[in-house]
Short mmCIF file of C-alpha atoms in Angstrom, two decimals:
data_model
loop_
_atom_site.label_atom_id
_atom_site.label_comp_id
_atom_site.label_asym_id
_atom_site.label_seq_id
_atom_site.Cartn_x
_atom_site.Cartn_y
_atom_site.Cartn_z
CA MET F 1 0.00 0.00 0.00
CA VAL F 2 1.44 3.35 -1.09
CA SER F 3 1.20 6.35 1.22
CA PRO F 4 -0.77 9.26 -0.34
CA LEU F 5 2.03 11.56 0.86
CA ARG F 6 4.74 9.64 -1.00
CA ASN F 7 4.82 11.91 -4.04
CA MET F 8 5.15 14.99 -1.84
CA THR F 9 8.31 13.69 -0.20
CA GLY F 10 9.79 13.14 -3.65
CA LEU F 11 8.87 16.57 -5.01
CA ARG F 12 11.86 18.28 -6.60
CA GLY F 13 12.77 21.50 -4.81
CA ASP F 14 12.92 24.01 -7.65
CA ALA F 15 13.83 27.64 -7.12
CA GLY F 16 10.83 29.75 -6.13
CA LEU F 17 8.95 26.96 -4.40
CA VAL F 18 9.42 28.56 -0.98
CA ALA F 19 8.03 31.84 -2.32
CA VAL F 20 4.98 30.06 -3.74
CA VAL F 21 4.04 28.33 -0.49
CA ALA F 22 4.78 31.51 1.48
CA VAL F 23 2.39 33.52 -0.69
CA LEU F 24 -0.34 30.86 -0.49
CA LEU F 25 -0.11 30.53 3.29
CA GLY F 26 0.56 34.20 4.03
CA SER F 27 -2.26 35.49 1.84
CA THR F 28 -4.76 33.07 3.38
CA ALA F 29 -3.69 34.14 6.87
CA PHE F 30 -4.05 37.80 5.90
CA ASP F 31 -7.48 37.12 4.42
CA SER F 32 -8.54 35.81 7.82
CA PHE F 33 -6.89 38.68 9.69
CA ARG F 34 -8.48 41.43 7.60
CA GLU F 35 -11.95 40.22 8.61
CA SER F 36 -11.20 40.64 12.31
CA VAL F 37 -13.04 43.32 14.29
CA ARG F 38 -9.79 44.99 15.33
CA TRP F 39 -8.53 45.34 11.78
CA VAL F 40 -11.86 46.58 10.45
CA ARG F 41 -12.02 49.23 13.18
CA PHE F 42 -8.42 50.26 12.57
CA SER F 43 -9.02 50.51 8.81
CA GLN F 44 -12.03 52.74 9.41
CA ARG F 45 -10.18 55.08 11.78
CA THR F 46 -6.83 55.38 10.03
CA MET F 47 -6.01 58.24 7.65
CA LEU F 48 -3.85 55.92 5.55
CA ASP F 49 -5.02 54.63 2.19
CA ASN F 50 -6.74 51.30 2.88
CA THR F 51 -5.58 49.71 -0.37
CA ALA F 52 -1.96 50.56 0.30
CA LEU F 53 -2.32 49.47 3.92
CA ASP F 54 -3.86 46.11 3.01
CA THR F 55 -1.20 45.54 0.37
CA GLY F 56 1.58 46.31 2.82
CA VAL F 57 0.22 43.96 5.49
CA LEU F 58 -0.37 41.26 2.88
CA LEU F 59 3.24 41.48 1.73
CA ALA F 60 4.43 41.48 5.34
CA ALA F 61 2.42 38.32 6.08
CA CYS F 62 3.88 36.50 3.07
CA ILE F 63 7.43 37.62 3.91
CA LEU F 64 6.99 36.58 7.55
CA VAL F 65 5.82 33.10 6.59
CA GLY F 66 8.64 32.70 4.08
CA ALA F 67 11.27 34.03 6.50
CA THR F 68 10.25 31.82 9.42
CA PHE F 69 10.16 28.74 7.20
CA PHE F 70 13.49 29.54 5.55
CA VAL F 71 15.27 30.19 8.84
CA SER F 72 13.83 27.14 10.59
CA VAL F 73 14.89 24.79 7.77
CA ALA F 74 18.25 26.43 7.10
CA ALA F 75 19.07 26.05 10.80
CA ALA F 76 19.26 22.30 10.26
CA GLY F 77 22.41 22.76 8.19
CA PRO F 78 23.41 21.33 4.80
CA GLY F 79 22.05 18.08 3.46
CA SER F 80 23.79 14.74 3.62
CA ASP F 81 24.26 14.81 -0.16
CA GLY F 82 26.02 18.17 -0.06
CA THR F 83 22.92 20.32 -0.64
CA PRO F 84 23.85 23.84 0.55
CA ARG F 85 22.09 25.20 3.62
CA ARG F 86 20.43 27.95 1.55
CA HIS F 87 18.86 25.36 -0.77
CA MET F 88 17.44 23.17 1.99
CA PRO F 89 14.18 25.17 2.41
CA ARG F 90 13.13 24.54 -1.18
CA GLN F 91 13.68 20.82 -0.65
CA LEU F 92 11.26 20.84 2.31
CA ALA F 93 8.75 23.37 0.96
CA ALA F 94 6.30 20.59 0.04
CA SER F 95 5.71 19.99 3.75
CA ILE F 96 3.78 23.28 3.89
CA VAL F 97 1.26 22.13 1.26
CA PRO F 98 -0.98 20.17 3.69
CA VAL F 99 -0.88 23.18 6.03
CA ILE F 100 -2.04 25.45 3.20
CA VAL F 101 -4.86 23.06 2.29
CA GLY F 102 -5.97 22.95 5.93
CA TYR F 103 -6.00 26.75 6.17
CA MET F 104 -7.93 27.10 2.93
CA VAL F 105 -10.56 24.57 3.99
CA ALA F 106 -10.94 26.31 7.35
CA HIS F 107 -11.16 29.81 5.91
CA TYR F 108 -13.01 29.31 2.63
CA LEU F 109 -15.29 26.32 3.31
CA THR F 110 -18.44 28.37 3.95
CA LEU F 111 -17.71 30.61 0.97
CA PHE F 112 -17.13 27.63 -1.30
CA VAL F 113 -20.25 25.74 -0.24
CA GLU F 114 -22.75 28.59 -0.02
CA VAL F 115 -21.52 30.95 -2.73
CA GLY F 116 -20.81 27.90 -4.87
CA GLN F 117 -24.49 26.97 -4.66
CA GLN F 118 -25.47 30.53 -5.61
CA THR F 119 -23.14 30.29 -8.61
CA LEU F 120 -24.85 27.09 -9.79
CA VAL F 121 -28.21 28.80 -9.49
CA GLN F 122 -27.17 31.95 -11.33
CA VAL F 123 -25.17 30.25 -14.08
CA SER F 124 -28.42 29.10 -15.67
CA ASP F 125 -29.59 32.70 -16.00
CA PRO F 126 -26.43 34.77 -16.58
CA LEU F 127 -28.31 37.69 -18.18
CA SER F 128 -31.14 37.73 -15.60
CA ASN F 129 -33.73 37.37 -18.34
CA GLY F 130 -35.54 34.35 -16.89
CA SER F 131 -33.67 31.68 -18.81
CA ASP F 132 -32.81 28.30 -17.32
CA LEU F 133 -29.94 27.05 -19.44
CA PHE F 134 -28.82 24.21 -17.18
CA GLY F 135 -31.96 23.59 -15.18
CA THR F 136 -30.50 25.01 -11.95
CA SER F 137 -32.17 28.43 -11.74
CA GLY F 138 -34.88 27.07 -9.46
CA TRP F 139 -32.48 25.49 -7.01
CA GLY F 140 -32.35 26.75 -3.44
CA VAL F 141 -29.25 27.57 -1.41
CA SER F 142 -28.61 25.65 1.80
CA TYR F 143 -27.02 27.63 4.63
CA PHE F 144 -26.56 24.55 6.80
CA LEU F 145 -22.97 25.39 7.77
CA SER F 146 -23.73 29.00 8.70
CA THR F 147 -26.68 27.95 10.84
CA ASN F 148 -24.63 25.30 12.68
CA PRO F 149 -21.67 27.26 14.09
CA THR F 150 -20.51 24.48 16.40
CA LEU F 151 -20.20 22.02 13.53
CA LEU F 152 -18.50 24.66 11.39
CA ALA F 153 -16.00 25.50 14.13
CA THR F 154 -15.23 21.81 14.61
CA ILE F 155 -14.58 21.33 10.90
CA LYS F 156 -12.29 24.37 10.86
CA VAL F 157 -10.25 23.19 13.82
CA LEU F 158 -9.95 19.68 12.40
CA ALA F 159 -8.89 21.05 9.01
CA ILE F 160 -6.06 23.07 10.55
CA VAL F 161 -4.92 20.35 12.94
CA VAL F 162 -5.03 17.56 10.35
CA GLY F 163 -3.26 19.78 7.82
CA HIS F 164 -0.45 20.45 10.27
CA VAL F 165 -0.15 16.82 11.32
CA LEU F 166 0.19 15.78 7.68
CA GLY F 167 2.67 18.60 7.14
CA VAL F 168 4.79 17.38 10.04
CA ILE F 169 4.72 13.84 8.64
CA VAL F 170 5.88 15.05 5.23
CA ALA F 171 8.59 17.20 6.81
CA HIS F 172 9.77 14.30 8.95
CA ASP F 173 9.97 11.86 6.04
CA ARG F 174 11.74 14.39 3.85
CA SER F 175 14.17 15.33 6.62
CA LEU F 176 15.18 11.69 7.03
CA GLN F 177 16.03 11.66 3.33
CA LEU F 178 17.98 14.92 3.33
CA LEU F 179 19.72 15.27 6.69
CA PRO F 180 22.75 13.34 7.92
CA SER F 181 21.81 10.63 10.43
CA ARG F 182 23.44 12.50 13.32
CA ARG F 183 21.05 15.43 12.75
CA HIS F 184 17.84 13.52 12.08
CA LEU F 185 16.33 14.56 15.41
CA VAL F 186 17.95 17.89 16.25
CA GLY F 187 17.67 19.17 12.69
CA GLN F 188 13.88 18.83 12.70
CA LEU F 189 13.27 20.77 15.92
CA PRO F 190 13.37 24.30 14.40
CA LEU F 191 10.88 23.31 11.68
CA LEU F 192 8.65 21.68 14.28
CA GLY F 193 8.70 24.99 16.14
CA ALA F 194 7.69 26.86 12.99
CA MET F 195 4.86 24.39 12.35
CA THR F 196 3.62 24.86 15.91
CA LEU F 197 3.70 28.63 15.41
CA TYR F 198 1.65 28.29 12.22
CA THR F 199 -0.90 26.11 14.02
CA PHE F 200 -1.31 28.54 16.91
CA THR F 201 -1.53 31.53 14.57
CA GLY F 202 -4.11 29.86 12.35
CA LEU F 203 -6.37 28.95 15.27
CA TYR F 204 -5.95 32.40 16.79
CA LEU F 205 -6.87 34.14 13.54
CA LEU F 206 -9.96 31.98 13.15
CA PHE F 207 -11.31 32.30 16.68
CA GLY F 208 -9.24 34.73 18.72
CA LEU F 209 -9.78 38.04 16.96
#
């Protein structure tokens, strides 16, 4: 039986992969942060241009994610095959993919399910002239998730936790392939710390603000 994570551990670490995962994770985190009451109030009170402010914070979030991941992986040192320390983060960048998926499920699930239903309804009548091209214009929209906050919160927490657990598994398997045997344990500790930070931050953004 082949592990579904097997292909991720064998993903080639091309240049730019760290930037890609940093943008995906950082932008999703910012999307959650910008909906918080504190940020909305600050945006309404500040004299700064909101577009420029949002763009700056978005860039900062992506840079912060990329920097913490890069530093935590580079701290493990060079690879056993001679891979330079600066190239190690791209070799382990795939371990962030399950984390990203978990964040996206947690943050966008309601939007996907409920707005997705609205899209199916409206696609049959794109010009609002009463047509029913695909037979879906009479469909109703279920707001089951929004009306069951406890279930929704549980799904969100599970998505983040499961995503991080899978990310840790991928990182562990990949680290065993890349790191010298004497650093198999110690070399993974900084990345484990970064993963824990991502988990705490994700849960805090979802429920703490």
